[in-house]
Short mmCIF file of C-alpha atoms in Angstrom, two decimals:
data_model
loop_
_atom_site.label_atom_id
_atom_site.label_comp_id
_atom_site.label_asym_id
_atom_site.label_seq_id
_atom_site.Cartn_x
_atom_site.Cartn_y
_atom_site.Cartn_z
CA MET A 654 -44.07 4.06 -46.66
CA THR A 655 -41.18 5.89 -45.02
CA LYS A 656 -37.70 4.57 -45.75
CA LYS A 657 -34.47 5.39 -43.98
CA LEU A 658 -31.35 6.90 -45.54
CA PHE A 659 -27.85 6.96 -44.08
CA ILE A 660 -25.17 9.16 -45.67
CA ARG A 661 -21.53 9.18 -44.62
CA THR A 662 -19.77 12.27 -45.95
CA PHE A 663 -16.05 12.56 -46.53
CA GLY A 664 -14.06 15.64 -47.46
CA CYS A 665 -14.93 19.20 -48.34
CA GLN A 666 -17.87 21.54 -47.89
CA MET A 667 -18.93 20.80 -51.47
CA ASN A 668 -19.50 17.21 -50.38
CA GLU A 669 -21.44 18.36 -47.31
CA TYR A 670 -23.62 20.44 -49.64
CA ASP A 671 -24.08 17.50 -52.02
CA SER A 672 -25.06 15.16 -49.17
CA GLY A 673 -27.72 17.60 -48.07
CA LYS A 674 -29.07 17.76 -51.61
CA MET A 675 -29.16 13.95 -51.85
CA ALA A 676 -31.21 13.79 -48.66
CA ASP A 677 -33.60 16.52 -49.84
CA LEU A 678 -34.03 14.83 -53.21
CA LEU A 679 -34.72 11.35 -51.86
CA GLN A 680 -37.10 12.73 -49.27
CA SER A 681 -39.14 14.53 -51.92
CA THR A 682 -39.16 11.69 -54.45
CA ASN A 683 -39.02 8.50 -52.37
CA ASN A 684 -40.11 9.61 -48.87
CA PHE A 685 -36.72 8.87 -47.31
CA VAL A 686 -35.78 10.26 -43.90
CA ARG A 687 -32.19 10.43 -42.67
CA THR A 688 -30.96 8.18 -39.90
CA ASP A 689 -27.74 8.43 -37.92
CA SER A 690 -26.82 4.76 -38.27
CA PRO A 691 -26.43 2.41 -41.24
CA ASP A 692 -27.80 -0.44 -39.11
CA ASN A 693 -31.43 0.52 -39.69
CA ALA A 694 -31.10 2.15 -43.11
CA ASP A 695 -32.71 1.03 -46.36
CA VAL A 696 -30.12 2.92 -48.41
CA VAL A 697 -26.54 3.68 -47.37
CA ILE A 698 -24.54 6.24 -49.34
CA LEU A 699 -20.82 6.84 -48.99
CA ASN A 700 -20.22 10.34 -50.40
CA THR A 701 -16.50 10.11 -51.00
CA CYS A 702 -13.51 12.43 -51.42
CA SER A 703 -10.29 11.54 -53.24
CA ILE A 704 -8.10 14.41 -52.04
CA ARG A 705 -6.52 12.70 -49.06
CA GLU A 706 -3.98 9.89 -49.14
CA LYS A 707 -5.32 6.35 -49.53
CA ALA A 708 -8.88 7.64 -49.89
CA GLU A 709 -9.85 4.61 -51.96
CA ASP A 710 -8.55 2.21 -49.31
CA LYS A 711 -10.66 3.92 -46.65
CA VAL A 712 -13.75 3.66 -48.84
CA PHE A 713 -13.25 -0.05 -49.46
CA SER A 714 -12.64 -0.58 -45.75
CA ASP A 715 -16.04 0.99 -45.02
CA LEU A 716 -17.61 -1.06 -47.80
CA GLY A 717 -16.25 -4.24 -46.23
CA ARG A 718 -18.11 -3.44 -43.01
CA LEU A 719 -21.27 -2.62 -44.96
CA ASN A 720 -21.04 -5.97 -46.75
CA GLU A 721 -21.38 -7.70 -43.40
CA LEU A 722 -24.56 -5.71 -42.85
CA LYS A 723 -25.87 -6.66 -46.27
CA GLN A 724 -25.34 -10.36 -45.58
CA SER A 725 -28.08 -10.14 -42.97
CA ARG A 726 -30.21 -7.64 -44.96
CA PRO A 727 -30.01 -8.51 -48.69
CA ASN A 728 -32.41 -5.71 -49.69
CA LEU A 729 -30.09 -3.03 -48.35
CA ILE A 730 -28.92 -0.73 -51.15
CA ILE A 731 -25.28 0.36 -50.90
CA ALA A 732 -24.22 3.36 -52.99
CA VAL A 733 -20.86 5.03 -53.56
CA GLY A 734 -20.94 8.64 -54.73
CA GLY A 735 -18.54 11.55 -54.91
CA CYS A 736 -15.03 11.86 -56.28
CA VAL A 737 -13.76 8.34 -55.55
CA ALA A 738 -16.78 7.05 -57.47
CA SER A 739 -15.85 9.24 -60.44
CA GLN A 740 -12.24 8.16 -60.26
CA GLU A 741 -12.76 4.43 -59.79
CA GLY A 742 -16.02 3.85 -61.69
CA GLU A 743 -16.68 0.22 -62.60
CA SER A 744 -13.67 -0.99 -60.62
CA ILE A 745 -15.69 -0.35 -57.45
CA ILE A 746 -18.19 -3.00 -58.55
CA GLU A 747 -15.35 -5.32 -59.56
CA ARG A 748 -13.73 -5.07 -56.13
CA ALA A 749 -16.99 -4.93 -54.18
CA PRO A 750 -19.73 -6.67 -56.21
CA TYR A 751 -22.24 -6.13 -53.42
CA VAL A 752 -22.28 -2.37 -54.20
CA ASP A 753 -25.52 -1.44 -55.94
CA LEU A 754 -24.96 2.13 -57.17
CA VAL A 755 -21.94 4.16 -58.28
CA PHE A 756 -22.52 7.81 -59.18
CA GLY A 757 -20.47 10.98 -59.51
CA PRO A 758 -20.92 14.47 -58.06
CA GLN A 759 -22.69 15.63 -61.22
CA THR A 760 -25.19 12.77 -61.33
CA LEU A 761 -26.49 12.76 -57.77
CA HIS A 762 -29.79 14.13 -59.10
CA ARG A 763 -30.33 10.81 -60.88
CA LEU A 764 -30.37 8.85 -57.62
CA PRO A 765 -34.13 8.11 -57.70
CA GLU A 766 -33.83 6.63 -61.21
CA LEU A 767 -30.69 4.67 -60.28
CA ILE A 768 -32.42 3.18 -57.23
CA ALA A 769 -35.50 2.28 -59.31
CA SER A 770 -33.35 0.63 -61.98
CA ARG A 771 -31.45 -1.36 -59.38
CA GLU A 772 -34.67 -2.60 -57.80
CA ALA A 773 -36.23 -3.42 -61.20
CA THR A 774 -33.29 -5.21 -62.79
CA GLY A 775 -31.28 -6.50 -59.83
CA LEU A 776 -28.17 -5.21 -61.58
CA PRO A 777 -25.68 -2.62 -60.28
CA GLN A 778 -26.10 0.86 -61.74
CA ILE A 779 -23.19 3.15 -62.69
CA ASP A 780 -23.42 6.79 -63.80
CA ILE A 781 -20.28 8.90 -63.51
CA SER A 782 -20.93 11.23 -66.44
CA PHE A 783 -20.65 15.03 -66.33
CA PRO A 784 -24.01 16.59 -67.27
CA GLU A 785 -23.41 20.15 -66.14
CA ILE A 786 -26.33 22.36 -65.17
CA GLU A 787 -28.87 19.50 -65.35
CA LYS A 788 -27.98 18.59 -61.76
CA PHE A 789 -29.22 21.87 -60.32
CA ASP A 790 -32.33 21.97 -62.48
CA ALA A 791 -33.39 18.56 -61.13
CA LEU A 792 -32.93 19.26 -57.43
CA PRO A 793 -35.87 20.20 -55.18
CA THR A 794 -36.49 23.62 -53.68
CA PRO A 795 -33.85 24.22 -50.99
CA GLU A 796 -34.87 23.80 -47.37
CA ALA A 797 -33.14 25.75 -44.63
CA ASN A 798 -31.65 23.93 -41.68
CA GLY A 799 -30.81 26.76 -39.31
CA PRO A 800 -29.66 30.34 -39.88
CA THR A 801 -26.72 29.44 -42.15
CA ALA A 802 -26.67 27.71 -45.53
CA PHE A 803 -24.32 26.67 -48.32
CA VAL A 804 -25.18 27.59 -51.90
CA SER A 805 -23.24 26.02 -54.74
CA ILE A 806 -22.64 28.59 -57.50
CA MET A 807 -20.16 26.72 -59.70
CA GLU A 808 -18.53 23.34 -59.91
CA GLY A 809 -15.55 21.63 -61.43
CA CYS A 810 -12.07 22.95 -62.05
CA SER A 811 -10.11 23.87 -65.17
CA LYS A 812 -6.81 24.74 -63.47
CA TYR A 813 -5.29 21.24 -63.69
CA CYS A 814 -2.79 21.70 -60.87
CA THR A 815 -0.40 18.79 -61.19
CA PHE A 816 -1.26 17.33 -57.77
CA CYS A 817 -5.06 17.56 -57.95
CA VAL A 818 -7.72 15.07 -59.07
CA VAL A 819 -10.69 17.47 -59.01
CA PRO A 820 -10.76 18.23 -62.77
CA TYR A 821 -10.91 14.49 -63.42
CA THR A 822 -13.56 13.70 -60.80
CA ARG A 823 -15.82 16.78 -60.98
CA GLY A 824 -15.18 17.90 -64.53
CA GLU A 825 -14.37 21.31 -66.02
CA GLU A 826 -15.50 24.55 -64.44
CA PHE A 827 -19.08 25.58 -65.10
CA SER A 828 -21.09 28.36 -63.51
CA ARG A 829 -24.73 28.29 -62.49
CA PRO A 830 -26.90 31.05 -63.99
CA PHE A 831 -27.09 34.03 -61.63
CA ILE A 832 -30.89 34.02 -61.73
CA ASP A 833 -30.97 30.50 -60.28
CA ILE A 834 -28.42 31.35 -57.59
CA LEU A 835 -30.20 34.49 -56.43
CA LYS A 836 -33.54 32.66 -56.45
CA GLU A 837 -32.12 29.91 -54.23
CA ILE A 838 -30.63 32.40 -51.78
CA SER A 839 -33.87 34.40 -51.64
CA GLU A 840 -35.82 31.21 -50.91
CA LEU A 841 -33.44 30.33 -48.07
CA VAL A 842 -33.72 33.84 -46.61
CA LYS A 843 -37.52 33.49 -46.57
CA GLN A 844 -36.97 30.40 -44.40
CA GLY A 845 -34.86 32.30 -41.87
CA VAL A 846 -31.32 31.99 -43.24
CA LYS A 847 -29.17 34.96 -42.24
CA GLU A 848 -25.82 33.84 -43.68
CA VAL A 849 -24.92 32.11 -46.93
CA THR A 850 -21.60 30.62 -47.98
CA LEU A 851 -21.13 30.59 -51.74
CA LEU A 852 -19.42 27.36 -52.76
CA GLY A 853 -17.22 26.25 -55.62
CA GLN A 854 -13.97 24.41 -56.24
CA ASN A 855 -12.70 27.78 -57.48
CA VAL A 856 -15.64 29.88 -56.37
CA ASN A 857 -14.25 33.18 -57.63
CA ALA A 858 -13.95 31.73 -61.15
CA TRP A 859 -17.74 32.12 -61.43
CA GLN A 860 -18.78 34.03 -64.52
CA ASN A 861 -21.94 34.72 -66.47
CA THR A 862 -23.32 37.13 -69.05
CA ASP A 863 -26.38 39.34 -68.79
CA GLU A 864 -29.18 39.63 -71.35
CA HIS A 865 -27.10 42.13 -73.31
CA GLY A 866 -24.07 39.85 -73.50
CA ASN A 867 -22.05 41.77 -70.92
CA ASP A 868 -19.61 39.76 -68.83
CA LEU A 869 -20.46 39.32 -65.15
CA ASP A 870 -17.84 38.33 -62.59
CA PHE A 871 -17.88 37.00 -59.03
CA ALA A 872 -17.71 40.47 -57.47
CA TRP A 873 -20.88 41.36 -59.37
CA LEU A 874 -22.61 38.27 -57.98
CA ILE A 875 -21.58 39.27 -54.46
CA GLU A 876 -23.11 42.70 -55.01
CA GLN A 877 -26.40 41.17 -56.16
CA THR A 878 -26.39 38.81 -53.19
CA HIS A 879 -25.66 41.77 -50.91
CA ASN A 880 -28.84 43.45 -52.16
CA ILE A 881 -31.12 40.61 -50.99
CA ILE A 882 -33.25 41.98 -48.16
CA GLY A 883 -33.08 39.89 -45.00
CA LEU A 884 -29.68 38.38 -45.74
CA GLU A 885 -27.11 39.66 -43.27
CA ARG A 886 -23.87 37.80 -43.98
CA ILE A 887 -21.98 36.51 -47.02
CA ARG A 888 -18.99 34.16 -47.12
CA PHE A 889 -17.39 32.15 -49.89
CA THR A 890 -15.00 29.24 -50.31
CA THR A 891 -12.73 28.08 -51.85
CA SER A 892 -11.10 30.84 -53.86
CA HIS A 893 -8.08 30.72 -56.17
CA PRO A 894 -5.41 33.42 -56.45
CA LEU A 895 -5.68 33.51 -60.27
CA GLU A 896 -9.20 34.97 -60.18
CA PHE A 897 -8.77 37.08 -57.05
CA ASN A 898 -9.02 40.28 -59.08
CA ASP A 899 -9.25 43.90 -57.96
CA ASN A 900 -13.05 43.89 -58.24
CA LEU A 901 -13.23 41.10 -55.69
CA ILE A 902 -10.65 42.71 -53.42
CA GLU A 903 -12.57 45.99 -53.46
CA ALA A 904 -15.78 44.12 -52.54
CA PHE A 905 -14.39 43.64 -49.03
CA GLY A 906 -14.37 47.39 -48.60
CA ARG A 907 -17.67 48.06 -50.38
CA PHE A 908 -20.11 45.51 -49.00
CA PRO A 909 -20.68 45.32 -45.22
CA LYS A 910 -22.43 41.95 -45.48
CA LEU A 911 -19.28 40.35 -46.92
CA MET A 912 -17.49 38.97 -43.88
CA ASN A 913 -13.92 39.93 -43.03
CA GLN A 914 -12.56 36.44 -43.61
CA VAL A 915 -11.20 34.70 -46.69
CA HIS A 916 -9.70 31.30 -47.40
CA LEU A 917 -7.10 31.67 -50.15
CA PRO A 918 -4.93 28.58 -50.77
CA VAL A 919 -1.28 29.29 -51.59
CA GLN A 920 0.13 25.71 -51.27
CA SER A 921 3.80 26.83 -51.16
CA GLY A 922 5.96 29.91 -50.78
CA SER A 923 8.54 28.68 -53.29
CA ASP A 924 8.18 29.83 -56.89
CA LYS A 925 9.96 26.68 -58.04
CA VAL A 926 7.44 24.45 -56.29
CA LEU A 927 4.49 26.61 -57.38
CA GLY A 928 5.69 26.22 -60.97
CA GLN A 929 5.92 22.45 -60.62
CA MET A 930 2.43 22.46 -59.13
CA LYS A 931 1.21 24.53 -62.11
CA ARG A 932 -0.48 27.03 -59.82
CA GLY A 933 -0.12 29.93 -62.26
CA TYR A 934 1.18 32.61 -59.85
CA THR A 935 4.30 33.48 -57.89
CA ALA A 936 4.71 34.05 -54.16
CA LYS A 937 5.14 37.77 -54.88
CA GLN A 938 1.85 37.91 -56.78
CA TYR A 939 0.09 36.10 -53.94
CA LEU A 940 1.51 38.55 -51.40
CA GLU A 941 0.33 41.47 -53.53
CA ILE A 942 -3.24 40.17 -53.28
CA ILE A 943 -2.90 39.92 -49.50
CA LYS A 944 -1.49 43.44 -49.29
CA LYS A 945 -4.43 44.86 -51.23
CA LEU A 946 -6.94 42.91 -49.11
CA LYS A 947 -5.48 44.28 -45.90
CA GLU A 948 -5.57 47.81 -47.31
CA VAL A 949 -9.31 47.67 -48.06
CA CYS A 950 -10.16 45.57 -44.98
CA PRO A 951 -7.57 45.93 -42.19
CA THR A 952 -9.38 43.45 -39.92
CA ILE A 953 -9.50 40.66 -42.50
CA SER A 954 -8.71 37.12 -41.34
CA ILE A 955 -6.86 35.02 -43.92
CA THR A 956 -6.53 31.25 -43.91
CA SER A 957 -4.83 29.03 -46.47
CA ASP A 958 -3.91 25.55 -47.70
CA PHE A 959 -0.38 24.15 -47.80
CA ILE A 960 1.14 21.03 -49.30
CA VAL A 961 4.33 19.90 -47.55
CA GLY A 962 6.95 17.69 -49.19
CA PHE A 963 5.97 18.11 -52.83
CA PRO A 964 8.41 16.22 -55.11
CA GLY A 965 11.69 18.12 -55.26
CA GLU A 966 10.90 20.41 -52.32
CA THR A 967 14.19 21.32 -50.65
CA GLU A 968 14.72 22.78 -47.18
CA GLU A 969 15.24 26.14 -48.89
CA ASP A 970 11.89 25.79 -50.66
CA PHE A 971 10.17 24.92 -47.40
CA GLN A 972 11.81 27.85 -45.63
CA LYS A 973 10.30 30.15 -48.25
CA THR A 974 6.87 28.80 -47.26
CA LEU A 975 7.59 29.56 -43.60
CA ASP A 976 8.78 33.05 -44.59
CA LEU A 977 5.55 33.65 -46.50
CA ILE A 978 3.54 32.58 -43.46
CA ASP A 979 5.43 35.14 -41.37
CA LEU A 980 4.68 37.87 -43.91
CA VAL A 981 0.96 37.10 -44.13
CA ASN A 982 0.29 36.13 -40.49
CA PHE A 983 -2.28 33.51 -41.52
CA ASP A 984 -5.13 33.05 -39.09
CA GLY A 985 -5.26 29.29 -39.70
CA SER A 986 -4.36 26.64 -42.22
CA TYR A 987 -5.15 23.27 -43.70
CA ALA A 988 -1.79 21.64 -44.28
CA PHE A 989 -1.19 18.21 -45.76
CA ILE A 990 1.75 15.98 -46.48
CA TYR A 991 2.05 15.40 -50.22
CA SER A 992 0.99 12.02 -51.49
CA PRO A 993 0.66 11.15 -55.19
CA ARG A 994 -2.90 10.92 -56.47
CA PRO A 995 -3.38 8.33 -59.24
CA GLY A 996 -3.88 9.85 -62.67
CA THR A 997 -2.37 13.25 -61.87
CA PRO A 998 0.78 14.59 -63.58
CA ALA A 999 2.58 14.90 -60.25
CA ALA A 1000 2.19 11.16 -59.71
CA LYS A 1001 4.79 10.68 -62.43
CA LEU A 1002 7.34 12.79 -60.53
CA LEU A 1003 9.90 11.19 -58.26
CA ASP A 1004 8.48 11.45 -54.73
CA ASN A 1005 11.95 12.06 -53.32
CA VAL A 1006 11.23 13.81 -50.01
CA PRO A 1007 11.57 11.20 -47.22
CA GLU A 1008 8.45 10.62 -45.16
CA GLU A 1009 10.14 11.57 -41.88
CA ILE A 1010 11.20 14.91 -43.38
CA LYS A 1011 7.65 15.53 -44.63
CA LYS A 1012 6.28 14.90 -41.16
CA GLU A 1013 8.91 17.11 -39.51
CA ARG A 1014 8.15 19.97 -41.92
CA LEU A 1015 4.42 19.61 -41.37
CA THR A 1016 4.95 19.84 -37.61
CA ARG A 1017 7.00 23.01 -38.00
CA LEU A 1018 4.46 24.59 -40.32
CA LEU A 1019 1.48 23.81 -38.09
CA LYS A 1020 3.33 25.09 -35.04
CA LYS A 1021 3.83 28.42 -36.80
CA THR A 1022 0.29 28.79 -38.15
CA ASP A 1023 -1.23 27.66 -34.85
CA SER A 1024 0.78 30.31 -33.02
CA PHE A 1025 -0.72 33.02 -35.23
CA ASN A 1026 -4.18 31.54 -34.71
CA ILE A 1027 -3.75 31.66 -30.94
CA LYS A 1028 -2.46 35.23 -31.08
CA TYR A 1029 -5.51 36.32 -33.09
CA SER A 1030 -7.74 34.71 -30.48
CA GLN A 1031 -5.85 36.32 -27.60
CA ASP A 1032 -6.18 39.73 -29.25
CA MET A 1033 -9.97 39.23 -29.38
CA VAL A 1034 -10.26 38.70 -25.60
CA GLY A 1035 -11.96 41.75 -24.10
CA THR A 1036 -13.51 42.83 -27.39
CA VAL A 1037 -17.21 42.73 -28.24
CA GLN A 1038 -17.95 40.65 -31.34
CA HIS A 1039 -21.15 40.35 -33.36
CA VAL A 1040 -21.99 36.65 -33.26
CA LEU A 1041 -24.55 34.85 -35.38
CA VAL A 1042 -26.01 32.23 -33.03
CA ASP A 1043 -26.43 29.01 -35.01
CA GLY A 1044 -27.18 26.37 -32.38
CA PHE A 1045 -26.05 24.65 -29.21
CA SER A 1046 -22.45 24.14 -28.16
CA LYS A 1047 -21.10 20.75 -29.22
CA ARG A 1048 -19.34 20.09 -25.91
CA HIS A 1049 -21.60 21.96 -23.53
CA THR A 1050 -25.17 21.34 -24.61
CA ASP A 1051 -26.49 23.78 -22.02
CA GLN A 1052 -24.71 26.60 -23.87
CA LEU A 1053 -25.12 28.25 -27.24
CA ARG A 1054 -22.61 28.66 -29.99
CA GLY A 1055 -22.14 30.97 -32.94
CA LYS A 1056 -19.58 32.55 -35.21
CA THR A 1057 -17.92 35.93 -35.30
CA THR A 1058 -17.54 37.88 -38.52
CA ASN A 1059 -14.00 36.47 -38.88
CA ASN A 1060 -15.36 32.92 -38.55
CA ARG A 1061 -14.34 32.18 -34.95
CA VAL A 1062 -16.56 29.80 -32.96
CA VAL A 1063 -17.80 31.30 -29.69
CA ASN A 1064 -19.52 29.34 -26.89
CA PHE A 1065 -21.60 31.18 -24.31
CA ALA A 1066 -24.57 30.88 -21.95
CA GLY A 1067 -27.85 32.16 -23.34
CA ASN A 1068 -31.50 31.58 -24.06
CA PRO A 1069 -32.19 29.19 -27.00
CA ARG A 1070 -34.51 31.81 -28.48
CA LEU A 1071 -31.37 33.67 -29.56
CA ILE A 1072 -30.64 31.01 -32.19
CA GLY A 1073 -30.82 32.70 -35.57
CA GLN A 1074 -30.01 36.14 -34.21
CA ILE A 1075 -26.84 38.24 -34.33
CA VAL A 1076 -25.96 39.29 -30.80
CA PRO A 1077 -23.06 41.21 -29.22
CA ILE A 1078 -20.77 38.90 -27.26
CA LYS A 1079 -17.85 40.01 -25.12
CA ILE A 1080 -14.97 37.56 -25.54
CA THR A 1081 -13.77 36.46 -22.10
CA SER A 1082 -11.28 33.66 -22.81
CA ILE A 1083 -9.94 31.28 -25.42
CA ALA A 1084 -10.27 27.51 -25.58
CA HIS A 1085 -8.82 25.02 -28.06
CA PHE A 1086 -9.48 26.77 -31.40
CA SER A 1087 -12.62 28.41 -30.05
CA LEU A 1088 -13.63 31.30 -27.82
CA ARG A 1089 -15.81 31.79 -24.76
CA GLY A 1090 -17.91 34.85 -24.18
CA GLU A 1091 -20.72 36.64 -22.39
CA ILE A 1092 -23.84 38.26 -23.87
CA GLN A 1093 -23.87 42.04 -23.71
CA ILE A 1094 -27.65 42.45 -23.87
CA ASN A 1095 -30.52 41.51 -21.59
CA THR A 1096 -31.91 38.09 -22.51
#
């Protein structure tokens, strides 16, 4: 009997990847198919993220609405997974006793057993432990969903930045064996995938050893991935400046399949603030990485993360962030107003930057980074870009869409048979954070 599964995903690409794995797992073990509404689902999963402010409040707000649904359908199973589940644990059941399952990012593979136990006992099930590689060993063979795919190569974080909850919700860093990673990518390529994005909280912290005990780093893994026949593009996210070594920098000049785009969070341009964040590098060291990247790959597009209004941030500190942005010419950013996350060291600091100043600084920062983003787009008008066509345009369903090597979305008219192919597109104009273009071949 076919059952229906609804998953609402919050947060990062790691969560998007995990949600896909949950769906694949429950389809293979319990014959679940995904639905786009909780109203007709047998199981509803909230795959949560605790990075943003008041994340827990938003989860409980959603749970309140789901409780109304459960009143009319008592057999509905409501599950909370992801980082809020790891952080809150049993308190989720205490606040919302109608929740049936609570599981963490590292125990999603136990979903079939958790569902079976809930149905057999009638009691809520909680598993927020951190069994490392077991998760990947238990997941089914990956199934491609279009020409692009995410592949998780490592999880967790051991950096313990003072503002971040990830080490507490996803555990310490651990790397998947390279044999398993390359096998998964090869399987996806057989199914038509042309581009993979290697995922990790600190993806470039990946490390392994070979059969002789020799150390293997992330640049080595990129090289092995580059050698897979049929794969045409490689991306990765999110990287950390501490492990952005010369081997990785040189990879952008050595391997044509590695796209000319990198997301490298800096968070602040002030050494004082970086020290309080426990980031482990200075602004000068960050800029040296960028300089080397631009030397080996002059066309590289660089995006970053910023936290505005960290405790103790002065106007001078913030100006140093703006100055760093001017030096790098970031092609885009994810910028957030600081808010204390429960359980982190920074939560003990005096949050002494007024909210109105935080908002004003965020506006100034986004105005600057957006201006660079627009300039990059304007400079691409009139050029011919190689675009991997990955589906239909979201706004204009009669058009196709795809991405350039530097990760720009392009919408254009074309035959649907081009989906999955890399085609030359002449950029004709810019739209709101996307481009428009025309095919340069006969279709």
